[in-house]
Structures are given as C-alpha cells and as structure tokens.
Short mmCIF file of C-alpha atoms and ligand atoms in Angstrom, two decimals:
data_model
loop_
_atom_site.label_atom_id
_atom_site.label_comp_id
_atom_site.label_asym_id
_atom_site.label_seq_id
_atom_site.Cartn_x
_atom_site.Cartn_y
_atom_site.Cartn_z
CA MET A 161 -17.42 22.44 17.02
CA LEU A 162 -13.67 22.92 16.64
CA VAL A 163 -12.57 22.27 13.07
CA VAL A 164 -8.96 21.91 11.90
CA GLN A 165 -8.55 22.56 8.19
CA LYS A 166 -5.19 21.87 6.53
CA TYR A 167 -4.39 23.51 3.21
CA GLY A 168 -1.60 22.02 1.08
CA GLY A 169 0.82 23.87 -1.16
CA THR A 170 -1.40 23.90 -4.25
CA SER A 171 -4.32 25.26 -2.25
CA VAL A 172 -2.22 28.28 -1.23
CA GLY A 173 -0.22 28.37 -4.49
CA ASP A 174 -0.98 32.01 -5.35
CA LEU A 175 -2.82 34.99 -3.88
CA ASP A 176 -6.15 34.14 -5.52
CA ARG A 177 -5.99 30.67 -4.05
CA ILE A 178 -5.11 32.08 -0.63
CA ARG A 179 -8.18 34.34 -0.89
CA ARG A 180 -10.27 31.30 -1.76
CA VAL A 181 -8.92 29.50 1.32
CA ALA A 182 -9.74 32.56 3.42
CA ARG A 183 -13.34 32.36 2.19
CA ARG A 184 -13.53 28.67 3.12
CA CYS A 185 -12.21 29.36 6.62
CA LEU A 186 -14.70 32.21 7.02
CA ALA A 187 -17.57 30.03 5.78
CA ALA A 188 -16.79 27.46 8.48
CA ARG A 189 -16.57 30.28 11.03
CA ALA A 190 -19.94 31.64 9.84
CA GLU A 191 -21.44 28.19 10.48
CA GLY A 192 -20.47 28.71 14.10
CA HIS A 193 -17.31 26.60 14.23
CA ASP A 194 -14.02 27.46 15.86
CA VAL A 195 -11.53 27.25 13.01
CA VAL A 196 -7.83 26.37 13.05
CA ALA A 197 -6.19 26.52 9.61
CA VAL A 198 -2.89 24.64 9.26
CA VAL A 199 -1.03 25.80 6.19
CA SER A 200 1.80 24.49 3.98
CA ALA A 201 4.28 26.60 2.06
CA MET A 202 3.10 27.92 -1.32
CA ALA A 203 3.43 25.28 -4.07
CA GLY A 204 7.05 24.73 -5.11
CA GLU A 205 8.47 26.85 -2.31
CA THR A 206 9.87 24.04 -0.15
CA ASN A 207 11.62 22.57 -3.21
CA ARG A 208 13.03 25.99 -4.06
CA LEU A 209 14.36 26.48 -0.53
CA LEU A 210 15.87 22.99 -0.44
CA ALA A 211 17.59 23.67 -3.77
CA LEU A 212 19.12 26.84 -2.31
CA THR A 213 20.65 24.89 0.56
CA HIS A 214 22.12 22.39 -1.89
CA ALA A 215 23.42 25.13 -4.14
CA ILE A 216 25.43 26.65 -1.32
CA HIS A 217 26.65 23.40 0.25
CA ALA A 218 27.07 19.96 -1.33
CA ASP A 219 25.95 18.21 1.86
CA PRO A 220 24.01 20.78 3.88
CA ASP A 221 23.87 20.49 7.64
CA ALA A 222 20.35 19.38 8.59
CA ARG A 223 19.93 21.97 11.36
CA GLU A 224 20.70 24.88 9.05
CA GLN A 225 18.65 23.36 6.25
CA ASP A 226 15.62 23.30 8.55
CA VAL A 227 16.17 26.98 9.38
CA VAL A 228 15.88 27.70 5.66
CA VAL A 229 13.02 25.40 4.63
CA ALA A 230 10.80 26.30 7.60
CA THR A 231 10.49 29.83 6.19
CA GLY A 232 8.06 28.71 3.45
CA GLU A 233 5.27 28.22 5.97
CA GLN A 234 6.02 31.54 7.70
CA VAL A 235 5.10 33.37 4.52
CA SER A 236 1.89 31.43 3.86
CA VAL A 237 0.47 31.74 7.41
CA GLY A 238 1.02 35.49 7.39
CA LEU A 239 -0.58 35.84 3.96
CA LEU A 240 -3.60 33.73 4.90
CA ALA A 241 -4.15 35.72 8.12
CA LEU A 242 -3.99 38.92 6.08
CA ALA A 243 -6.39 37.52 3.46
CA ILE A 244 -8.90 36.64 6.19
CA GLN A 245 -8.56 40.13 7.66
CA ALA A 246 -8.93 41.70 4.21
CA ALA A 247 -12.20 39.79 3.83
CA GLY A 248 -13.45 41.31 7.08
CA GLY A 249 -12.62 38.41 9.41
CA SER A 250 -10.37 38.11 12.39
CA ALA A 251 -7.26 35.92 12.23
CA VAL A 252 -3.95 35.43 14.03
CA SER A 253 -0.99 33.53 12.56
CA PHE A 254 1.26 31.30 14.64
CA LEU A 255 4.60 29.66 13.94
CA GLY A 256 5.42 26.27 15.44
CA HIS A 257 7.36 27.65 18.39
CA GLN A 258 4.60 30.14 19.24
CA VAL A 259 2.07 27.38 19.85
CA LYS A 260 4.75 25.21 21.39
CA ILE A 261 4.90 22.36 18.93
CA VAL A 262 7.78 20.51 20.58
CA THR A 263 9.59 17.84 18.58
CA ASP A 264 12.63 15.64 19.01
CA SER A 265 15.91 16.87 17.50
CA ALA A 266 15.90 14.74 14.33
CA PHE A 267 16.26 17.64 11.90
CA ALA A 268 14.40 17.25 8.58
CA ARG A 269 12.33 14.36 9.97
CA ALA A 270 11.46 15.43 13.49
CA ARG A 271 8.63 13.82 15.43
CA ILE A 272 6.08 15.85 17.36
CA GLN A 273 6.28 15.17 21.10
CA SER A 274 3.79 17.67 22.47
CA ILE A 275 1.63 20.64 21.55
CA GLU A 276 0.66 23.16 24.18
CA GLY A 277 -1.96 25.01 22.14
CA GLU A 278 -2.71 27.63 24.79
CA ARG A 279 -2.33 30.54 22.40
CA ILE A 280 -4.52 28.83 19.79
CA ARG A 281 -7.28 28.44 22.37
CA ALA A 282 -6.92 32.06 23.43
CA ALA A 283 -7.19 33.26 19.81
CA LEU A 284 -10.26 31.07 19.23
CA GLY A 285 -11.74 32.37 22.48
CA GLN A 286 -11.57 35.86 21.03
CA GLY A 287 -13.43 34.73 17.93
CA ALA A 288 -10.37 34.72 15.66
CA ILE A 289 -9.35 32.07 13.15
CA ALA A 290 -6.00 30.59 14.24
CA VAL A 291 -3.65 30.12 11.29
CA VAL A 292 -0.87 27.68 12.24
CA ALA A 293 2.30 26.97 10.28
CA GLY A 294 2.52 23.32 9.22
CA PHE A 295 5.70 21.26 8.95
CA GLN A 296 7.67 23.00 11.73
CA GLY A 297 8.38 22.83 15.43
CA THR A 298 11.20 23.39 17.89
CA ASP A 299 13.18 20.89 19.90
CA GLU A 300 13.76 21.13 23.66
CA HIS A 301 16.78 23.39 23.05
CA GLY A 302 14.77 25.82 20.98
CA ASN A 303 16.25 24.74 17.64
CA LEU A 304 13.90 24.97 14.65
CA THR A 305 12.95 21.56 13.27
CA THR A 306 10.87 20.30 10.34
CA LEU A 307 8.74 17.16 10.18
CA GLY A 308 9.77 15.70 6.81
CA ARG A 309 8.16 16.21 3.40
CA GLY A 310 4.41 16.40 3.60
CA GLY A 311 4.70 17.18 7.32
CA SER A 312 1.90 19.74 7.42
CA ASP A 313 -0.56 16.83 7.35
CA THR A 314 0.97 15.66 10.60
CA THR A 315 0.85 19.12 12.14
CA ALA A 316 -2.87 19.27 11.32
CA VAL A 317 -3.77 15.89 12.79
CA ALA A 318 -1.57 16.47 15.85
CA VAL A 319 -3.18 19.88 16.46
CA ALA A 320 -6.62 18.29 16.01
CA ALA A 321 -5.74 15.59 18.55
CA ALA A 322 -4.22 18.07 21.02
CA LEU A 323 -7.22 20.40 20.89
CA GLY A 324 -9.82 17.62 20.78
CA ALA A 325 -11.17 18.88 17.44
CA GLY A 326 -14.45 17.51 16.14
CA ALA A 327 -13.16 17.34 12.57
CA CYS A 328 -9.86 17.40 10.72
CA GLU A 329 -10.11 18.24 7.03
CA ILE A 330 -7.10 17.89 4.73
CA TYR A 331 -7.60 20.09 1.67
CA THR A 332 -5.43 19.11 -1.28
CA ASP A 333 -5.35 19.09 -5.08
CA VAL A 334 -7.36 15.87 -5.49
CA ASP A 335 -10.86 15.42 -4.11
CA GLY A 336 -10.09 12.43 -1.91
CA VAL A 337 -8.13 9.23 -1.53
CA TYR A 338 -8.28 7.17 -4.70
CA THR A 339 -7.67 3.49 -5.42
CA ALA A 340 -4.38 4.64 -7.01
CA ASP A 341 -2.74 8.01 -7.65
CA PRO A 342 -5.23 9.55 -10.12
CA ASN A 343 -2.35 11.36 -11.79
CA VAL A 344 -0.81 7.99 -12.68
CA CYS A 345 -3.90 5.84 -13.17
CA PRO A 346 -6.78 7.56 -15.00
CA ALA A 347 -9.13 4.68 -14.12
CA ALA A 348 -8.64 5.25 -10.37
CA ARG A 349 -11.81 5.55 -8.28
CA LYS A 350 -12.37 7.83 -5.31
CA LEU A 351 -13.01 5.96 -2.06
CA ASP A 352 -15.78 7.21 0.24
CA ARG A 353 -14.03 5.69 3.24
CA ILE A 354 -10.74 4.04 3.98
CA ALA A 355 -9.57 2.31 7.18
CA TYR A 356 -6.70 3.90 9.11
CA GLU A 357 -4.67 0.74 8.68
CA GLU A 358 -5.05 0.69 4.90
CA MET A 359 -4.26 4.38 4.66
CA LEU A 360 -1.22 3.79 6.83
CA GLU A 361 0.05 1.08 4.48
CA LEU A 362 -0.75 3.13 1.37
CA ALA A 363 1.08 6.14 2.83
CA SER A 364 4.05 4.01 3.86
CA VAL A 365 4.45 2.61 0.34
CA GLY A 366 4.31 5.92 -1.47
CA ALA A 367 0.78 7.37 -1.62
CA LYS A 368 1.82 10.87 -0.58
CA VAL A 369 -1.76 12.16 -0.30
CA LEU A 370 -1.24 11.90 3.49
CA GLN A 371 2.08 11.84 5.31
CA ILE A 372 2.45 8.51 7.09
CA ARG A 373 2.90 10.06 10.53
CA SER A 374 -0.35 11.99 10.19
CA VAL A 375 -2.15 8.67 9.74
CA GLU A 376 -0.31 7.21 12.74
CA PHE A 377 -1.50 10.13 14.86
CA ALA A 378 -5.04 9.90 13.52
CA MET A 379 -5.19 6.19 14.29
CA LYS A 380 -3.65 6.55 17.75
CA TYR A 381 -5.88 9.41 18.87
CA ARG A 382 -8.91 8.30 16.81
CA VAL A 383 -9.10 11.56 14.87
CA PRO A 384 -11.45 11.11 11.88
CA VAL A 385 -9.70 12.72 8.91
CA ARG A 386 -11.44 13.88 5.77
CA VAL A 387 -9.36 14.32 2.62
CA ARG A 388 -11.00 16.79 0.23
CA SER A 389 -10.32 19.31 -2.46
CA SER A 390 -10.15 23.03 -1.80
CA PHE A 391 -11.42 23.49 -5.36
CA SER A 392 -14.77 21.71 -4.96
CA ASP A 393 -17.49 20.88 -2.45
CA ASP A 394 -17.12 17.14 -2.83
CA PRO A 395 -17.26 15.47 0.61
CA GLY A 396 -14.01 13.65 -0.17
CA THR A 397 -12.78 10.54 1.64
CA LEU A 398 -13.17 9.77 5.33
CA VAL A 399 -10.18 8.03 6.91
CA CYS A 400 -11.58 6.20 9.92
CA ALA A 401 -11.63 3.02 11.99
CA GLU A 402 -12.15 -0.22 10.08
CA GLU A 403 -15.75 -1.25 9.44
CA ASP A 404 -17.12 -4.68 8.54
CA SER A 405 -18.22 -3.52 5.10
CA MET A 406 -14.65 -2.62 4.23
CA GLU A 407 -13.51 -6.23 4.21
CA SER A 408 -15.52 -7.16 1.16
CA VAL A 409 -12.76 -6.07 -1.19
CA VAL A 410 -9.45 -7.88 -1.18
CA VAL A 411 -7.31 -5.10 -2.61
CA SER A 412 -8.38 -1.52 -1.98
CA GLY A 413 -5.49 0.39 -3.45
CA ILE A 414 -2.29 0.37 -5.51
CA ALA A 415 0.60 2.64 -4.58
CA LEU A 416 3.76 3.68 -6.32
CA ASP A 417 7.00 4.94 -4.81
CA ARG A 418 9.57 6.39 -7.16
CA ASN A 419 11.88 7.49 -4.39
CA GLU A 420 13.61 4.17 -3.90
CA ALA A 421 17.10 3.09 -4.88
CA LYS A 422 18.66 -0.35 -4.74
CA ILE A 423 22.08 -1.37 -3.43
CA ALA A 424 23.37 -4.88 -4.08
CA LEU A 425 26.42 -6.39 -2.42
CA ARG A 426 27.88 -9.24 -4.44
CA SER A 427 29.39 -12.24 -2.76
CA VAL A 428 29.30 -11.30 0.89
CA PRO A 429 31.09 -13.71 3.30
CA ASP A 430 28.44 -15.89 4.99
CA VAL A 431 29.58 -15.56 8.60
CA PRO A 432 27.79 -14.25 11.71
CA GLY A 433 27.94 -10.50 12.29
CA VAL A 434 28.33 -9.43 8.67
CA ALA A 435 24.87 -7.88 8.31
CA GLY A 436 25.46 -5.91 11.50
CA ARG A 437 28.74 -4.55 10.14
CA ILE A 438 26.97 -3.34 7.00
CA PHE A 439 23.76 -1.95 8.48
CA THR A 440 25.16 -0.40 11.68
CA PRO A 441 27.23 2.25 9.87
CA LEU A 442 24.20 2.95 7.64
CA ALA A 443 22.04 3.55 10.71
CA GLU A 444 24.76 5.75 12.19
CA ALA A 445 24.75 7.76 8.96
CA ASN A 446 20.96 8.23 9.39
CA VAL A 447 20.15 6.17 6.28
CA VAL A 448 16.80 4.44 6.56
CA VAL A 449 16.84 1.00 4.93
CA ASP A 450 13.55 -0.26 3.52
CA MET A 451 13.54 -3.77 1.98
CA ILE A 452 16.35 -6.27 2.61
CA VAL A 453 16.85 -9.52 0.70
CA GLN A 454 19.61 -12.01 1.40
CA ASN A 455 20.17 -14.80 -1.07
CA VAL A 456 20.77 -18.42 -0.21
CA SER A 457 24.38 -19.10 0.61
CA ARG A 458 26.57 -20.37 -2.23
CA GLY A 459 29.87 -21.76 -0.97
CA ARG A 460 29.97 -19.62 2.18
CA ARG A 461 29.18 -16.48 0.21
CA GLN A 462 25.85 -14.83 -0.59
CA ASP A 463 24.40 -11.69 -2.18
CA LEU A 464 22.73 -9.03 -0.08
CA THR A 465 20.36 -6.50 -1.64
CA PHE A 466 18.44 -3.68 -0.01
CA THR A 467 16.70 -0.41 -0.80
CA VAL A 468 17.14 3.11 0.57
CA ALA A 469 15.57 6.48 -0.23
CA ARG A 470 16.90 7.70 -3.56
CA ALA A 471 18.11 10.94 -1.99
CA ASP A 472 20.31 8.88 0.35
CA LEU A 473 21.81 6.68 -2.39
CA ALA A 474 25.18 8.43 -2.75
CA ARG A 475 25.69 8.65 1.01
CA ALA A 476 24.58 5.06 1.54
CA ALA A 477 26.83 3.80 -1.25
CA ALA A 478 29.84 5.54 0.29
CA VAL A 479 29.13 4.08 3.73
CA VAL A 480 28.49 0.58 2.35
CA GLY A 481 31.55 0.81 0.08
CA ALA A 482 33.79 1.40 3.09
CA ALA A 483 32.24 -1.45 5.10
CA ALA A 484 32.25 -3.80 2.10
CA GLY A 485 35.94 -3.22 1.48
CA ALA A 486 36.78 -4.20 5.04
CA LEU A 487 34.61 -7.34 4.79
CA GLY A 488 36.03 -8.58 1.49
CA VAL A 489 32.76 -8.19 -0.44
CA ARG A 490 33.35 -8.76 -4.20
CA GLY A 491 31.37 -5.78 -5.44
CA VAL A 492 28.74 -3.15 -4.70
CA ASP A 493 26.19 -2.25 -7.39
CA THR A 494 23.80 0.67 -7.07
CA ASP A 495 20.63 1.29 -9.06
CA GLY A 496 18.76 4.59 -8.75
CA LYS A 497 16.27 3.71 -11.49
CA VAL A 498 13.88 1.50 -9.60
CA ALA A 499 10.33 1.96 -8.35
CA LYS A 500 8.25 0.14 -5.78
CA VAL A 501 4.70 -0.83 -6.65
CA SER A 502 2.43 -2.15 -3.89
CA VAL A 503 -1.05 -3.59 -3.55
CA VAL A 504 -2.81 -2.90 -0.23
CA GLY A 505 -6.03 -4.15 1.36
CA VAL A 506 -7.30 -5.33 4.74
CA GLY A 507 -9.26 -8.00 2.87
CA MET A 508 -5.95 -9.75 2.10
CA ARG A 509 -5.99 -11.15 5.63
CA ASN A 510 -8.72 -13.58 4.63
CA HIS A 511 -7.67 -14.29 1.06
CA SER A 512 -4.80 -16.28 -0.34
CA GLY A 513 -3.32 -15.98 -3.80
CA VAL A 514 -3.02 -12.19 -3.95
CA ALA A 515 0.77 -12.33 -4.24
CA ALA A 516 0.60 -14.97 -6.95
CA ARG A 517 -1.92 -12.87 -8.89
CA MET A 518 0.30 -9.80 -8.58
CA PHE A 519 3.35 -11.69 -9.90
CA GLN A 520 1.31 -13.11 -12.81
CA VAL A 521 0.06 -9.67 -13.79
CA LEU A 522 3.58 -8.20 -13.77
CA ALA A 523 4.91 -11.19 -15.72
CA ALA A 524 2.17 -10.84 -18.34
CA GLU A 525 3.38 -7.28 -18.94
CA GLY A 526 6.97 -8.50 -19.24
CA ILE A 527 7.99 -6.73 -16.02
CA ASN A 528 10.83 -8.28 -14.09
CA ILE A 529 10.54 -8.28 -10.28
CA LEU A 530 13.76 -7.26 -8.54
CA LEU A 531 12.69 -7.47 -4.88
CA ILE A 532 9.56 -8.52 -3.00
CA SER A 533 8.31 -7.75 0.49
CA THR A 534 5.01 -8.44 2.20
CA SER A 535 3.02 -7.56 5.29
CA GLU A 536 -0.33 -8.83 6.47
CA ILE A 537 -2.22 -6.39 4.26
CA LYS A 538 0.38 -5.42 1.61
CA ILE A 539 2.61 -6.85 -1.11
CA SER A 540 5.36 -4.71 -2.62
CA CYS A 541 7.56 -5.39 -5.65
CA VAL A 542 10.57 -3.37 -6.72
CA ILE A 543 10.74 -3.12 -10.50
CA HIS A 544 12.56 -1.05 -13.11
CA GLU A 545 11.40 2.56 -12.98
CA LYS A 546 10.39 2.63 -16.64
CA TYR A 547 7.60 0.10 -16.00
CA ALA A 548 6.22 1.91 -12.94
CA GLU A 549 3.07 3.42 -14.44
CA LEU A 550 2.34 0.38 -16.59
CA ALA A 551 2.54 -1.82 -13.48
CA VAL A 552 0.14 0.39 -11.52
CA ARG A 553 -2.43 0.44 -14.31
CA ALA A 554 -2.20 -3.29 -15.04
CA LEU A 555 -2.59 -4.19 -11.34
CA HIS A 556 -5.42 -1.69 -10.94
CA THR A 557 -7.33 -3.39 -13.74
CA ALA A 558 -6.45 -6.94 -12.68
CA PHE A 559 -7.68 -6.40 -9.11
CA GLY A 560 -11.00 -5.01 -10.36
CA LEU A 561 -10.42 -1.45 -9.19
CA ASP A 562 -11.04 0.41 -12.47
CA ARG A 563 -13.95 2.81 -12.50
CA ALA A 564 -16.83 1.84 -14.76
CA GLU A 565 -16.03 4.49 -17.31
CA PRO A 566 -13.23 7.04 -17.19
CA ALA A 567 -15.09 10.27 -16.44
CA ALA A 568 -13.61 13.72 -16.01
CA ARG A 569 -12.14 13.93 -12.53
CA GLY A 570 -12.88 16.77 -10.13
CA GLY A 571 -10.05 18.62 -8.45
CA ALA A 572 -7.39 21.03 -9.68
P1 ADP B 1851 -0.56 18.77 -0.74
O1 ADP B 1851 0.43 19.74 -1.28
O2 ADP B 1851 -1.96 19.28 -0.74
O3 ADP B 1851 -0.14 18.21 0.60
P2 ADP B 1851 0.39 16.38 -2.04
O4 ADP B 1851 1.02 16.59 -3.35
O5 ADP B 1851 1.29 16.16 -0.87
O6 ADP B 1851 -0.62 17.58 -1.77
O7 ADP B 1851 -0.62 15.14 -2.09
C1 ADP B 1851 -1.63 15.08 -3.09
C2 ADP B 1851 -1.16 14.19 -4.23
O8 ADP B 1851 -1.07 12.85 -3.77
C3 ADP B 1851 -2.09 14.09 -5.40
O9 ADP B 1851 -1.92 15.16 -6.32
C4 ADP B 1851 -1.76 12.75 -6.01
O10 ADP B 1851 -0.89 12.87 -7.12
C5 ADP B 1851 -1.00 12.03 -4.91
N1 ADP B 1851 -1.54 10.71 -4.62
C6 ADP B 1851 -0.81 9.56 -4.52
N2 ADP B 1851 -1.58 8.53 -4.27
C7 ADP B 1851 -2.85 8.97 -4.16
C8 ADP B 1851 -4.12 8.34 -3.90
N3 ADP B 1851 -4.21 7.03 -3.67
N4 ADP B 1851 -5.22 9.12 -3.88
C9 ADP B 1851 -5.13 10.45 -4.09
N5 ADP B 1851 -3.97 11.10 -4.35
C10 ADP B 1851 -2.83 10.37 -4.39
N1 LIG B 1852 5.94 22.39 2.74
C1 LIG B 1852 6.31 21.06 3.20
C2 LIG B 1852 6.62 20.17 2.00
O1 LIG B 1852 6.55 20.61 0.86
C3 LIG B 1852 5.29 20.45 4.08
C4 LIG B 1852 3.97 20.13 3.42
O2 LIG B 1852 3.65 20.64 2.35
O3 LIG B 1852 3.22 19.34 4.01
O4 LIG B 1852 6.98 19.03 2.18
MG1 MG B 1853 1.26 16.76 1.09
#
C-alpha cells in the first residue's frame, strides 16, 4: 500500500523529533508500504521567517515573502532524508517544484492545480522513502508560491489523491480531532470519526488541526484522512464520508477563531450600489471578508458591519476609509479584539433550537453577541475576545460534549 504521512512543525521541531519521525517512516516501510513523508517547517520557523520579511519591509511583497517563507520546508525535508539515511534507510527529498506541484499565482494563499508526481513514483520504485516539502509549489511561470498557513496538510492530501494512496496520515501535536481545541477546553473529547463536511466547517471556523483546503481535497477525491499524534500509537481520528451513526449527535464540535477583526460603518446612505462600492475595493486589495451584517434602514441610512482576518485589518480599514469618505459615511470603527465561536454538527439539519440554545448559553455567561452567521450545519457568533475561552467551555458543556471525567490527555 502507498501511505502518505504528514508531519507538522512540532513533530519535526528538533533533531530528536526528526529522528523519531524517521523511525516511524522506516517502520511503515518495514511493514511493506511505499512511504511518502510530507513535512512542515520546524516549529516556529515559518513565524520567524515571516517576521523577517516584516522587519525589512512594512508591507512586504507577497511574491518575495513566499521566496523567504518557503525555505523552512527546504531545511526540514533535507534533515528528515538525512535522518532516514543515518538510520540505515533510503530516502530522497523533493521540493515542490521538483515534483511539479503546480499552483495558481495567488502568493501566500496559492491553490494546487496539479501534481505530476513522476519523480516520487520513481523514488518509491527504487525502494526509497520520498520526503516532500509541504506548503510550497510553483506557478505556471516558475515563481515559488506557498499555500497559506497550515498548507502542508493540503500538500499531503493532494499528494495522496494524485498518487492514489491507500492512506493519508496527518501527524500532529494532538492525538486526533477533538470536540473542541483541547488546549482551550480541557473537557474536550477525542472523536473516533468525523464526517468530511463537519471537519470542513470546523476547519473553516478556526479549528486549525487541518487546513480547510486539505479537507476540501479529501472530500472531493474521497481520501480517508487519519489525524494522529507522532508521539503516541493512538489510532487518532478518521475523517471520512458521513455515516448514519454520525447523525445521532446534534452538535459535534465547538471551534474558536481568534484571527477575526470587525469593521463597522456608521450611517451608510441606503441607496443601490453602496455595498458594491465598499466591497469591490476590498476585493481588489485581496481582503477576504467573512461575515457581513447590514442593519435595518433608519431614515435612508443604515449601519454596515463585517469581519476580516485580523492581519488584514489595517489594510482593510484604509481601503474602507477611502471608500467611506467618498460615500458620505458618518464614521468607520474598527475592533481587533473580537473572536468567533462556532458550534458545528451535521445533526443540526434535523434539529431546531440549536441557535436559541447557543444564544441562551452565551447570555447566561453575560457574553454579548456582536455578530451572528449560520449555515446548514453551523452557527457562529462574534464576541469580545476576552470571553472566547469561557464561551467555548460553556457551549461545550451545554451541548453535552464534556468527557465523563477530565483525564490526562495523550499527545505532546
Ligand atoms: P501542525 O503543526 O502539526 O500542523 P497545528 O498547530 O497546525 O499542528 O494543529 C494542531 C493544533 O490544532 C492543536 O495543537 C490544537 O491546539 C489545534 N486545534 C484546534 N481545534 C482542534 C480540535 N477540534 N481538535 C484537535 N486540535 C485542535
Ligand atoms: N510551515 C507552514 C506553516 O507554519 C505550513 C504548515 O505547517 O502546514 O503554516
Ligand atoms: Mg497545521
């Protein structure tokens, strides 16, 4: 069987850990599998490289920034290949362009378009372990690109899909997907299985255990993904197609996103075309808008509030400020101290009252809701950042997700 194993930053955080990963790869090889290891940069390295680009330029060009941040993975693939060789195995490292991971040209958030994989197959054919750099690719012009934070997950699933792998294992610092981030909610329970759709929603509202695009790929190409810890032998969590048994719970997880910021436009003229004149320049500035709420019109004027990624707040505020001035908006307020808390579950399709319950729980904790958005299987509320963890824990308890007794958790 062909197995793709992805090792996150913590799993390759130092040389001992890289040796441990080498042993895991070799163990899978010894079981007779063809092994492709997809590797992230060593823990903290991508942040360090990003900080360098910001230290040298206040608003770094995305193409050049990608040239810098893609180097983190170059170091870790070389080190892992060497560690495997030092342990007596055979391994070849590959960068994105060497295995022809072709992406679009959206620097810092590029999407994979194709993977050729010929050289990976050739290396496997010679009995070697192929060690592939996560997070990076090249566009059609040969420019280096990166896939966005957490992008090595997507490299792994895309490689697994392209090569028709029998298994895709994501090794990280927790031993599976939990009902909430176990680092925020001590009562969180590990799930044995989770449906692609639920994982997709959880990832999209902040559960960074898997990058959202990796789940999209897994769902599209039906790649079963197992999230596990590189520090234990726990089988972890299988992310797979929805099963009947999964619908018995209404809410299967709570997620938290602290990377949101809120922009409110006060007293916007209520005439056709205004929203377009505010959101078009934002789109042109590559700012992704998340939630949008428009208040009921009061005397031909209304308030318009929306959220953006916190890292984009200053840029978004400048763009909106210019547009707002031209439109005669009375004021623009920004708030970088918000968080989005979400409840997710496929069971919500058949149950009413989940939103009401969520609002009651937040109210009982004295937490004010600033914005609300819903989908078929998710409800999100934007609240003040300082209540973020309290909200997650209270909702986790209220929706019956707490583990029976808080036991010591496996993992790092
Ligand atoms: P890696 O470097 O291995 O890719 P990440 O830091 O990207 O690891 O993802 C793992 C982290 O995801 C965990 O340490 C945990 O804090 C966080 N996380 C958020 N939500 C969840 C969840 N529902 N289940 C498990 N982990 C979660
Ligand atoms: N090294 C990249 C990051 O820190 C990619 C990854 O770890 O998945 O975002
Ligand atoms: Mg990650």
